[in-house]
Amino acid sequence: RYSLAIVGINLTNMIYQALVNGPLRTHFYNIAEKAPRIQDFHEVYCHVFWEFDKFWFDEEPVDIMQFGPMRDKFNRKLLHKLSKSQTILQSEFQKKE
Ligand SMILES: *[C@@H]1O[C@H](CO)[C@@H](O)[C@H](O)[C@H]1NC(C)=O
């Protein structure tokens, strides 16, 4: 278990950093909407939260004290994905059509 609000704020910050530092451009470039809208950012957030939740339970951390290292590991995986030019951050449940 973890606190939804704390983790939510933290993941928002993680995504925001990926946005301002550049890596998230891969995703926005690939979804090819004219200019990214705030809605696109929300969708990335939903995807990242969903993925983090799976990651957290797969990793089976003993308690919330593991949040720091788990977050770093997850962030590395996220940045690695974004380093591949074809990456789109989207979950199955977000696919349109
Ligand atoms: C997110 O969590 C990390 C690790 O616990 C911490 O160092 C960082 O300050 C947190 N960032 C925010 C915005 O809460």
PDB file of N, CA and C and ligand atoms in Angstrom:
ATOM      1  N   ARG A   1       0.834  -1.211   0.000  1.00  0.00           N
ATOM      2  CA  ARG A   1       0.000   0.000   0.000  1.00  0.00           C
ATOM      3  C   ARG A   1       0.861   1.250   0.000  1.00  0.00           C
ATOM      4  N   TYR A   2       0.339   2.286  -0.607  1.00  0.00           N
ATOM      5  CA  TYR A   2       1.029   3.570  -0.574  1.00  0.00           C
ATOM      6  C   TYR A   2      -0.020   4.672  -0.599  1.00  0.00           C
ATOM      7  N   SER A   3       0.404   5.862  -0.283  1.00  0.00           N
ATOM      8  CA  SER A   3      -0.539   6.974  -0.279  1.00  0.00           C
ATOM      9  C   SER A   3      -0.735   7.509  -1.687  1.00  0.00           C
ATOM     10  N   LEU A   4      -1.981   7.447  -2.138  1.00  0.00           N
ATOM     11  CA  LEU A   4      -2.311   7.871  -3.484  1.00  0.00           C
ATOM     12  C   LEU A   4      -1.932   9.321  -3.749  1.00  0.00           C
ATOM     13  N   ALA A   5      -2.196  10.189  -2.762  1.00  0.00           N
ATOM     14  CA  ALA A   5      -1.946  11.613  -2.972  1.00  0.00           C
ATOM     15  C   ALA A   5      -0.453  11.911  -3.078  1.00  0.00           C
ATOM     16  N   ILE A   6       0.318  11.351  -2.157  1.00  0.00           N
ATOM     17  CA  ILE A   6       1.763  11.597  -2.148  1.00  0.00           C
ATOM     18  C   ILE A   6       2.398  11.050  -3.423  1.00  0.00           C
ATOM     19  N   VAL A   7       2.028   9.831  -3.764  1.00  0.00           N
ATOM     20  CA  VAL A   7       2.595   9.218  -4.963  1.00  0.00           C
ATOM     21  C   VAL A   7       2.139   9.979  -6.205  1.00  0.00           C
ATOM     22  N   GLY A   8       0.891  10.416  -6.201  1.00  0.00           N
ATOM     23  CA  GLY A   8       0.361  11.178  -7.324  1.00  0.00           C
ATOM     24  C   GLY A   8       1.150  12.459  -7.549  1.00  0.00           C
ATOM     25  N   ILE A   9       1.415  13.171  -6.483  1.00  0.00           N
ATOM     26  CA  ILE A   9       2.185  14.415  -6.582  1.00  0.00           C
ATOM     27  C   ILE A   9       3.592  14.102  -7.071  1.00  0.00           C
ATOM     28  N   ASN A  10       4.147  13.049  -6.539  1.00  0.00           N
ATOM     29  CA  ASN A  10       5.511  12.698  -6.913  1.00  0.00           C
ATOM     30  C   ASN A  10       5.609  12.295  -8.384  1.00  0.00           C
ATOM     31  N   LEU A  11       4.647  11.514  -8.858  1.00  0.00           N
ATOM     32  CA  LEU A  11       4.679  11.106 -10.262  1.00  0.00           C
ATOM     33  C   LEU A  11       4.413  12.298 -11.184  1.00  0.00           C
ATOM     34  N   THR A  12       3.570  13.212 -10.730  1.00  0.00           N
ATOM     35  CA  THR A  12       3.327  14.429 -11.513  1.00  0.00           C
ATOM     36  C   THR A  12       4.641  15.163 -11.707  1.00  0.00           C
ATOM     37  N   ASN A  13       5.380  15.268 -10.625  1.00  0.00           N
ATOM     38  CA  ASN A  13       6.685  15.930 -10.689  1.00  0.00           C
ATOM     39  C   ASN A  13       7.647  15.185 -11.625  1.00  0.00           C
ATOM     40  N   MET A  14       7.603  13.865 -11.573  1.00  0.00           N
ATOM     41  CA  MET A  14       8.472  13.051 -12.434  1.00  0.00           C
ATOM     42  C   MET A  14       8.155  13.313 -13.910  1.00  0.00           C
ATOM     43  N   ILE A  15       6.867  13.342 -14.222  1.00  0.00           N
ATOM     44  CA  ILE A  15       6.444  13.565 -15.602  1.00  0.00           C
ATOM     45  C   ILE A  15       6.778  14.993 -16.029  1.00  0.00           C
ATOM     46  N   TYR A  16       6.566  15.910 -15.112  1.00  0.00           N
ATOM     47  CA  TYR A  16       6.867  17.309 -15.410  1.00  0.00           C
ATOM     48  C   TYR A  16       8.357  17.489 -15.728  1.00  0.00           C
ATOM     49  N   GLN A  17       9.203  16.833 -14.950  1.00  0.00           N
ATOM     50  CA  GLN A  17      10.650  16.898 -15.203  1.00  0.00           C
ATOM     51  C   GLN A  17      10.990  16.321 -16.577  1.00  0.00           C
ATOM     52  N   ALA A  18      10.317  15.214 -16.919  1.00  0.00           N
ATOM     53  CA  ALA A  18      10.560  14.601 -18.234  1.00  0.00           C
ATOM     54  C   ALA A  18      10.102  15.543 -19.347  1.00  0.00           C
ATOM     55  N   LEU A  19       9.104  16.344 -19.029  1.00  0.00           N
ATOM     56  CA  LEU A  19       8.599  17.309 -20.010  1.00  0.00           C
ATOM     57  C   LEU A  19       9.591  18.462 -20.178  1.00  0.00           C
ATOM     58  N   VAL A  20       9.968  19.097 -19.087  1.00  0.00           N
ATOM     59  CA  VAL A  20      10.839  20.277 -19.204  1.00  0.00           C
ATOM     60  C   VAL A  20      12.264  19.904 -19.616  1.00  0.00           C
ATOM     61  N   ASN A  21      12.723  18.716 -19.227  1.00  0.00           N
ATOM     62  CA  ASN A  21      14.082  18.313 -19.602  1.00  0.00           C
ATOM     63  C   ASN A  21      14.177  17.683 -20.985  1.00  0.00           C
ATOM     64  N   GLY A  22      13.013  17.421 -21.594  1.00  0.00           N
ATOM     65  CA  GLY A  22      13.047  16.952 -22.974  1.00  0.00           C
ATOM     66  C   GLY A  22      12.559  15.553 -23.288  1.00  0.00           C
ATOM     67  N   PRO A  23      12.845  14.528 -22.447  1.00  0.00           N
ATOM     68  CA  PRO A  23      12.513  13.147 -22.842  1.00  0.00           C
ATOM     69  C   PRO A  23      11.063  12.925 -23.270  1.00  0.00           C
ATOM     70  N   LEU A  24      10.140  13.645 -22.658  1.00  0.00           N
ATOM     71  CA  LEU A  24       8.732  13.421 -22.969  1.00  0.00           C
ATOM     72  C   LEU A  24       8.357  13.881 -24.388  1.00  0.00           C
ATOM     73  N   ARG A  25       9.248  14.639 -25.003  1.00  0.00           N
ATOM     74  CA  ARG A  25       8.987  15.089 -26.378  1.00  0.00           C
ATOM     75  C   ARG A  25       8.809  13.915 -27.322  1.00  0.00           C
ATOM     76  N   THR A  26       9.500  12.818 -27.055  1.00  0.00           N
ATOM     77  CA  THR A  26       9.365  11.611 -27.886  1.00  0.00           C
ATOM     78  C   THR A  26       7.898  11.229 -27.994  1.00  0.00           C
ATOM     79  N   HIS A  27       7.244  11.151 -26.830  1.00  0.00           N
ATOM     80  CA  HIS A  27       5.838  10.761 -26.797  1.00  0.00           C
ATOM     81  C   HIS A  27       4.969  11.765 -27.554  1.00  0.00           C
ATOM     82  N   PHE A  28       5.145  13.039 -27.240  1.00  0.00           N
ATOM     83  CA  PHE A  28       4.296  14.055 -27.869  1.00  0.00           C
ATOM     84  C   PHE A  28       4.537  14.137 -29.366  1.00  0.00           C
ATOM     85  N   TYR A  29       5.765  13.892 -29.763  1.00  0.00           N
ATOM     86  CA  TYR A  29       6.073  13.880 -31.189  1.00  0.00           C
ATOM     87  C   TYR A  29       5.333  12.720 -31.861  1.00  0.00           C
ATOM     88  N   ASN A  30       5.317  11.561 -31.199  1.00  0.00           N
ATOM     89  CA  ASN A  30       4.703  10.369 -31.788  1.00  0.00           C
ATOM     90  C   ASN A  30       3.185  10.378 -31.788  1.00  0.00           C
ATOM     91  N   ILE A  31       2.577  11.054 -30.825  1.00  0.00           N
ATOM     92  CA  ILE A  31       1.110  11.097 -30.880  1.00  0.00           C
ATOM     93  C   ILE A  31       0.662  12.136 -31.913  1.00  0.00           C
ATOM     94  N   ALA A  32       1.630  12.998 -32.314  1.00  0.00           N
ATOM     95  CA  ALA A  32       1.442  13.872 -33.465  1.00  0.00           C
ATOM     96  C   ALA A  32       0.175  14.705 -33.463  1.00  0.00           C
ATOM     97  N   GLU A  33      -0.269  15.111 -32.297  1.00  0.00           N
ATOM     98  CA  GLU A  33      -1.315  16.126 -32.242  1.00  0.00           C
ATOM     99  C   GLU A  33      -0.561  17.414 -32.554  1.00  0.00           C
ATOM    100  N   LYS A  34      -1.212  18.399 -33.099  1.00  0.00           N
ATOM    101  CA  LYS A  34      -0.511  19.621 -33.491  1.00  0.00           C
ATOM    102  C   LYS A  34       0.394  20.128 -32.365  1.00  0.00           C
ATOM    103  N   ALA A  35      -0.208  20.676 -31.344  1.00  0.00           N
ATOM    104  CA  ALA A  35       0.573  21.083 -30.173  1.00  0.00           C
ATOM    105  C   ALA A  35       0.015  20.315 -28.984  1.00  0.00           C
ATOM    106  N   PRO A  36       0.880  19.830 -28.092  1.00  0.00           N
ATOM    107  CA  PRO A  36       0.378  19.097 -26.938  1.00  0.00           C
ATOM    108  C   PRO A  36      -0.560  19.976 -26.110  1.00  0.00           C
ATOM    109  N   ARG A  37      -1.655  19.389 -25.676  1.00  0.00           N
ATOM    110  CA  ARG A  37      -2.611  20.114 -24.839  1.00  0.00           C
ATOM    111  C   ARG A  37      -2.518  19.564 -23.431  1.00  0.00           C
ATOM    112  N   ILE A  38      -3.135  20.259 -22.503  1.00  0.00           N
ATOM    113  CA  ILE A  38      -3.092  19.814 -21.109  1.00  0.00           C
ATOM    114  C   ILE A  38      -3.723  18.425 -20.997  1.00  0.00           C
ATOM    115  N   GLN A  39      -4.738  18.166 -21.818  1.00  0.00           N
ATOM    116  CA  GLN A  39      -5.377  16.847 -21.856  1.00  0.00           C
ATOM    117  C   GLN A  39      -4.357  15.738 -22.157  1.00  0.00           C
ATOM    118  N   ASP A  40      -3.416  16.029 -23.044  1.00  0.00           N
ATOM    119  CA  ASP A  40      -2.383  15.037 -23.383  1.00  0.00           C
ATOM    120  C   ASP A  40      -1.504  14.746 -22.173  1.00  0.00           C
ATOM    121  N   PHE A  41      -1.229  15.782 -21.410  1.00  0.00           N
ATOM    122  CA  PHE A  41      -0.437  15.614 -20.201  1.00  0.00           C
ATOM    123  C   PHE A  41      -1.201  14.741 -19.184  1.00  0.00           C
ATOM    124  N   HIS A  42      -2.499  14.980 -19.052  1.00  0.00           N
ATOM    125  CA  HIS A  42      -3.327  14.170 -18.142  1.00  0.00           C
ATOM    126  C   HIS A  42      -3.300  12.701 -18.556  1.00  0.00           C
ATOM    127  N   GLU A  43      -3.327  12.462 -19.866  1.00  0.00           N
ATOM    128  CA  GLU A  43      -3.330  11.081 -20.343  1.00  0.00           C
ATOM    129  C   GLU A  43      -2.008  10.385 -20.056  1.00  0.00           C
ATOM    130  N   VAL A  44      -0.915  11.133 -20.168  1.00  0.00           N
ATOM    131  CA  VAL A  44       0.388  10.575 -19.804  1.00  0.00           C
ATOM    132  C   VAL A  44       0.385  10.234 -18.313  1.00  0.00           C
ATOM    133  N   TYR A  45      -0.171  11.125 -17.522  1.00  0.00           N
ATOM    134  CA  TYR A  45      -0.246  10.911 -16.090  1.00  0.00           C
ATOM    135  C   TYR A  45      -1.026   9.625 -15.756  1.00  0.00           C
ATOM    136  N   CYS A  46      -2.170   9.422 -16.409  1.00  0.00           N
ATOM    137  CA  CYS A  46      -2.974   8.207 -16.174  1.00  0.00           C
ATOM    138  C   CYS A  46      -2.155   6.964 -16.506  1.00  0.00           C
ATOM    139  N   HIS A  47      -1.485   7.015 -17.636  1.00  0.00           N
ATOM    140  CA  HIS A  47      -0.665   5.882 -18.055  1.00  0.00           C
ATOM    141  C   HIS A  47       0.446   5.617 -17.038  1.00  0.00           C
ATOM    142  N   VAL A  48       1.161   6.666 -16.648  1.00  0.00           N
ATOM    143  CA  VAL A  48       2.298   6.512 -15.738  1.00  0.00           C
ATOM    144  C   VAL A  48       1.843   6.010 -14.364  1.00  0.00           C
ATOM    145  N   PHE A  49       0.721   6.506 -13.896  1.00  0.00           N
ATOM    146  CA  PHE A  49       0.209   6.060 -12.594  1.00  0.00           C
ATOM    147  C   PHE A  49      -0.149   4.568 -12.663  1.00  0.00           C
ATOM    148  N   TRP A  50      -0.805   4.185 -13.737  1.00  0.00           N
ATOM    149  CA  TRP A  50      -1.201   2.791 -13.958  1.00  0.00           C
ATOM    150  C   TRP A  50       0.038   1.889 -13.978  1.00  0.00           C
ATOM    151  N   GLU A  51       1.048   2.317 -14.722  1.00  0.00           N
ATOM    152  CA  GLU A  51       2.282   1.543 -14.832  1.00  0.00           C
ATOM    153  C   GLU A  51       3.019   1.479 -13.492  1.00  0.00           C
ATOM    154  N   PHE A  52       3.023   2.593 -12.774  1.00  0.00           N
ATOM    155  CA  PHE A  52       3.717   2.614 -11.487  1.00  0.00           C
ATOM    156  C   PHE A  52       3.045   1.643 -10.520  1.00  0.00           C
ATOM    157  N   ASP A  53       1.729   1.616 -10.547  1.00  0.00           N
ATOM    158  CA  ASP A  53       0.989   0.726  -9.668  1.00  0.00           C
ATOM    159  C   ASP A  53       1.342  -0.742  -9.943  1.00  0.00           C
ATOM    160  N   LYS A  54       1.389  -1.119 -11.203  1.00  0.00           N
ATOM    161  CA  LYS A  54       1.786  -2.494 -11.572  1.00  0.00           C
ATOM    162  C   LYS A  54       3.218  -2.762 -11.118  1.00  0.00           C
ATOM    163  N   PHE A  55       4.083  -1.799 -11.408  1.00  0.00           N
ATOM    164  CA  PHE A  55       5.495  -1.908 -11.048  1.00  0.00           C
ATOM    165  C   PHE A  55       5.652  -2.125  -9.538  1.00  0.00           C
ATOM    166  N   TRP A  56       4.961  -1.313  -8.774  1.00  0.00           N
ATOM    167  CA  TRP A  56       5.047  -1.379  -7.312  1.00  0.00           C
ATOM    168  C   TRP A  56       4.665  -2.771  -6.807  1.00  0.00           C
ATOM    169  N   PHE A  57       3.557  -3.323  -7.278  1.00  0.00           N
ATOM    170  CA  PHE A  57       3.113  -4.626  -6.793  1.00  0.00           C
ATOM    171  C   PHE A  57       3.973  -5.766  -7.325  1.00  0.00           C
ATOM    172  N   ASP A  58       4.517  -5.605  -8.510  1.00  0.00           N
ATOM    173  CA  ASP A  58       5.439  -6.613  -9.044  1.00  0.00           C
ATOM    174  C   ASP A  58       6.730  -6.662  -8.232  1.00  0.00           C
ATOM    175  N   GLU A  59       7.176  -5.482  -7.803  1.00  0.00           N
ATOM    176  CA  GLU A  59       8.441  -5.401  -7.072  1.00  0.00           C
ATOM    177  C   GLU A  59       8.322  -5.866  -5.626  1.00  0.00           C
ATOM    178  N   GLU A  60       7.096  -5.893  -5.126  1.00  0.00           N
ATOM    179  CA  GLU A  60       6.829  -6.297  -3.740  1.00  0.00           C
ATOM    180  C   GLU A  60       7.719  -5.610  -2.701  1.00  0.00           C
ATOM    181  N   PRO A  61       7.722  -4.280  -2.676  1.00  0.00           N
ATOM    182  CA  PRO A  61       8.520  -3.573  -1.663  1.00  0.00           C
ATOM    183  C   PRO A  61       7.960  -3.855  -0.264  1.00  0.00           C
ATOM    184  N   VAL A  62       8.838  -3.927   0.732  1.00  0.00           N
ATOM    185  CA  VAL A  62       8.361  -4.249   2.083  1.00  0.00           C
ATOM    186  C   VAL A  62       7.464  -3.166   2.662  1.00  0.00           C
ATOM    187  N   ASP A  63       7.799  -1.919   2.427  1.00  0.00           N
ATOM    188  CA  ASP A  63       6.949  -0.840   2.927  1.00  0.00           C
ATOM    189  C   ASP A  63       7.205   0.458   2.161  1.00  0.00           C
ATOM    190  N   ILE A  64       6.532   1.516   2.593  1.00  0.00           N
ATOM    191  CA  ILE A  64       6.613   2.795   1.878  1.00  0.00           C
ATOM    192  C   ILE A  64       8.018   3.402   1.937  1.00  0.00           C
ATOM    193  N   MET A  65       8.827   2.940   2.866  1.00  0.00           N
ATOM    194  CA  MET A  65      10.208   3.429   2.930  1.00  0.00           C
ATOM    195  C   MET A  65      10.971   3.098   1.645  1.00  0.00           C
ATOM    196  N   GLN A  66      10.458   2.124   0.909  1.00  0.00           N
ATOM    197  CA  GLN A  66      11.086   1.748  -0.359  1.00  0.00           C
ATOM    198  C   GLN A  66      10.712   2.695  -1.495  1.00  0.00           C
ATOM    199  N   PHE A  67       9.861   3.657  -1.181  1.00  0.00           N
ATOM    200  CA  PHE A  67       9.371   4.513  -2.260  1.00  0.00           C
ATOM    201  C   PHE A  67      10.489   5.202  -3.044  1.00  0.00           C
ATOM    202  N   GLY A  68      11.459   5.757  -2.337  1.00  0.00           N
ATOM    203  CA  GLY A  68      12.553   6.480  -3.005  1.00  0.00           C
ATOM    204  C   GLY A  68      13.262   5.640  -4.054  1.00  0.00           C
ATOM    205  N   PRO A  69      13.851   4.496  -3.636  1.00  0.00           N
ATOM    206  CA  PRO A  69      14.521   3.621  -4.607  1.00  0.00           C
ATOM    207  C   PRO A  69      13.595   3.080  -5.704  1.00  0.00           C
ATOM    208  N   MET A  70      12.343   2.779  -5.338  1.00  0.00           N
ATOM    209  CA  MET A  70      11.380   2.274  -6.330  1.00  0.00           C
ATOM    210  C   MET A  70      11.106   3.352  -7.378  1.00  0.00           C
ATOM    211  N   ARG A  71      10.927   4.564  -6.881  1.00  0.00           N
ATOM    212  CA  ARG A  71      10.667   5.689  -7.768  1.00  0.00           C
ATOM    213  C   ARG A  71      11.833   5.880  -8.747  1.00  0.00           C
ATOM    214  N   ASP A  72      13.055   5.793  -8.224  1.00  0.00           N
ATOM    215  CA  ASP A  72      14.227   5.985  -9.077  1.00  0.00           C
ATOM    216  C   ASP A  72      14.320   4.903 -10.142  1.00  0.00           C
ATOM    217  N   LYS A  73      14.054   3.669  -9.725  1.00  0.00           N
ATOM    218  CA  LYS A  73      14.116   2.564 -10.670  1.00  0.00           C
ATOM    219  C   LYS A  73      13.050   2.725 -11.754  1.00  0.00           C
ATOM    220  N   PHE A  74      11.856   3.094 -11.308  1.00  0.00           N
ATOM    221  CA  PHE A  74      10.747   3.292 -12.250  1.00  0.00           C
ATOM    222  C   PHE A  74      11.064   4.439 -13.212  1.00  0.00           C
ATOM    223  N   ASN A  75      11.626   5.505 -12.671  1.00  0.00           N
ATOM    224  CA  ASN A  75      11.974   6.658 -13.502  1.00  0.00           C
ATOM    225  C   ASN A  75      13.014   6.276 -14.555  1.00  0.00           C
ATOM    226  N   ARG A  76      13.986   5.466 -14.159  1.00  0.00           N
ATOM    227  CA  ARG A  76      15.001   5.014 -15.126  1.00  0.00           C
ATOM    228  C   ARG A  76      14.357   4.223 -16.258  1.00  0.00           C
ATOM    229  N   LYS A  77      13.401   3.353 -15.881  1.00  0.00           N
ATOM    230  CA  LYS A  77      12.702   2.562 -16.906  1.00  0.00           C
ATOM    231  C   LYS A  77      11.904   3.467 -17.843  1.00  0.00           C
ATOM    232  N   LEU A  78      11.270   4.475 -17.250  1.00  0.00           N
ATOM    233  CA  LEU A  78      10.468   5.408 -18.037  1.00  0.00           C
ATOM    234  C   LEU A  78      11.358   6.182 -19.018  1.00  0.00           C
ATOM    235  N   LEU A  79      12.486   6.682 -18.515  1.00  0.00           N
ATOM    236  CA  LEU A  79      13.393   7.452 -19.370  1.00  0.00           C
ATOM    237  C   LEU A  79      14.009   6.566 -20.455  1.00  0.00           C
ATOM    238  N   HIS A  80      14.238   5.300 -20.102  1.00  0.00           N
ATOM    239  CA  HIS A  80      14.762   4.364 -21.085  1.00  0.00           C
ATOM    240  C   HIS A  80      13.755   4.178 -22.225  1.00  0.00           C
ATOM    241  N   LYS A  81      12.482   4.009 -21.856  1.00  0.00           N
ATOM    242  CA  LYS A  81      11.432   3.880 -22.873  1.00  0.00           C
ATOM    243  C   LYS A  81      11.423   5.102 -23.772  1.00  0.00           C
ATOM    244  N   LEU A  82      11.509   6.279 -23.123  1.00  0.00           N
ATOM    245  CA  LEU A  82      11.433   7.531 -23.884  1.00  0.00           C
ATOM    246  C   LEU A  82      12.665   7.774 -24.751  1.00  0.00           C
ATOM    247  N   SER A  83      13.744   7.037 -24.470  1.00  0.00           N
ATOM    248  CA  SER A  83      14.946   7.190 -25.296  1.00  0.00           C
ATOM    249  C   SER A  83      14.798   6.458 -26.624  1.00  0.00           C
ATOM    250  N   LYS A  84      13.754   5.613 -26.724  1.00  0.00           N
ATOM    251  CA  LYS A  84      13.497   4.925 -27.989  1.00  0.00           C
ATOM    252  C   LYS A  84      12.532   5.764 -28.802  1.00  0.00           C
ATOM    253  N   SER A  85      12.906   6.037 -30.035  1.00  0.00           N
ATOM    254  CA  SER A  85      12.180   7.024 -30.830  1.00  0.00           C
ATOM    255  C   SER A  85      10.723   6.672 -31.124  1.00  0.00           C
ATOM    256  N   GLN A  86      10.354   5.388 -31.043  1.00  0.00           N
ATOM    257  CA  GLN A  86       8.972   5.027 -31.403  1.00  0.00           C
ATOM    258  C   GLN A  86       8.012   5.002 -30.210  1.00  0.00           C
ATOM    259  N   THR A  87       8.521   5.340 -29.031  1.00  0.00           N
ATOM    260  CA  THR A  87       7.708   5.222 -27.814  1.00  0.00           C
ATOM    261  C   THR A  87       6.489   6.134 -27.763  1.00  0.00           C
ATOM    262  N   ILE A  88       5.356   5.507 -27.415  1.00  0.00           N
ATOM    263  CA  ILE A  88       4.143   6.252 -27.075  1.00  0.00           C
ATOM    264  C   ILE A  88       3.725   5.744 -25.702  1.00  0.00           C
ATOM    265  N   LEU A  89       3.515   6.653 -24.776  1.00  0.00           N
ATOM    266  CA  LEU A  89       3.106   6.255 -23.429  1.00  0.00           C
ATOM    267  C   LEU A  89       1.590   6.149 -23.395  1.00  0.00           C
ATOM    268  N   GLN A  90       1.112   4.937 -23.548  1.00  0.00           N
ATOM    269  CA  GLN A  90      -0.326   4.736 -23.582  1.00  0.00           C
ATOM    270  C   GLN A  90      -0.658   3.343 -23.091  1.00  0.00           C
ATOM    271  N   SER A  91      -1.685   3.250 -22.246  1.00  0.00           N
ATOM    272  CA  SER A  91      -2.128   1.950 -21.753  1.00  0.00           C
ATOM    273  C   SER A  91      -3.227   1.420 -22.659  1.00  0.00           C
ATOM    274  N   GLU A  92      -3.453   0.110 -22.569  1.00  0.00           N
ATOM    275  CA  GLU A  92      -4.503  -0.525 -23.380  1.00  0.00           C
ATOM    276  C   GLU A  92      -5.828   0.213 -23.238  1.00  0.00           C
ATOM    277  N   PHE A  93      -6.176   0.537 -21.984  1.00  0.00           N
ATOM    278  CA  PHE A  93      -7.497   1.142 -21.733  1.00  0.00           C
ATOM    279  C   PHE A  93      -7.628   2.556 -22.311  1.00  0.00           C
ATOM    280  N   GLN A  94      -6.492   3.120 -22.781  1.00  0.00           N
ATOM    281  CA  GLN A  94      -6.546   4.484 -23.320  1.00  0.00           C
ATOM    282  C   GLN A  94      -6.634   4.511 -24.839  1.00  0.00           C
ATOM    283  N   LYS A  95      -6.523   3.340 -25.449  1.00  0.00           N
ATOM    284  CA  LYS A  95      -6.505   3.316 -26.907  1.00  0.00           C
ATOM    285  C   LYS A  95      -7.851   3.689 -27.478  1.00  0.00           C
ATOM    286  N   LYS A  96      -7.814   4.571 -28.461  1.00  0.00           N
ATOM    287  CA  LYS A  96      -9.058   5.011 -29.088  1.00  0.00           C
ATOM    288  C   LYS A  96      -9.402   4.070 -30.250  1.00  0.00           C
ATOM    289  N   GLU A  97     -10.637   4.075 -30.663  1.00  0.00           N
ATOM    290  CA  GLU A  97     -11.219   3.204 -31.704  1.00  0.00           C
ATOM    291  C   GLU A  97     -11.453   1.772 -31.212  1.00  0.00           C
TER     292      GLU A  97
HETATM  293  C1  LIG B   1       9.558  12.299  -4.825  1.00  0.00           C
HETATM  294  O1  LIG B   1      10.152  11.267  -4.083  1.00  0.00           O
HETATM  295  C2  LIG B   1      11.566  11.325  -4.025  1.00  0.00           C
HETATM  296  C3  LIG B   1      12.039  10.079  -3.304  1.00  0.00           C
HETATM  297  O2  LIG B   1      11.379   9.882  -2.091  1.00  0.00           O
HETATM  298  C4  LIG B   1      11.964  12.622  -3.316  1.00  0.00           C
HETATM  299  O3  LIG B   1      13.369  12.703  -3.251  1.00  0.00           O
HETATM  300  C5  LIG B   1      11.397  13.800  -4.083  1.00  0.00           C
HETATM  301  O4  LIG B   1      11.698  14.998  -3.411  1.00  0.00           O
HETATM  302  C6  LIG B   1       9.888  13.645  -4.238  1.00  0.00           C
HETATM  303  N1  LIG B   1       9.392  14.738  -5.072  1.00  0.00           N
HETATM  304  C7  LIG B   1       8.209  15.333  -4.850  1.00  0.00           C
HETATM  305  C8  LIG B   1       7.852  16.455  -5.754  1.00  0.00           C
HETATM  306  O5  LIG B   1       7.456  14.982  -3.971  1.00  0.00           O
END
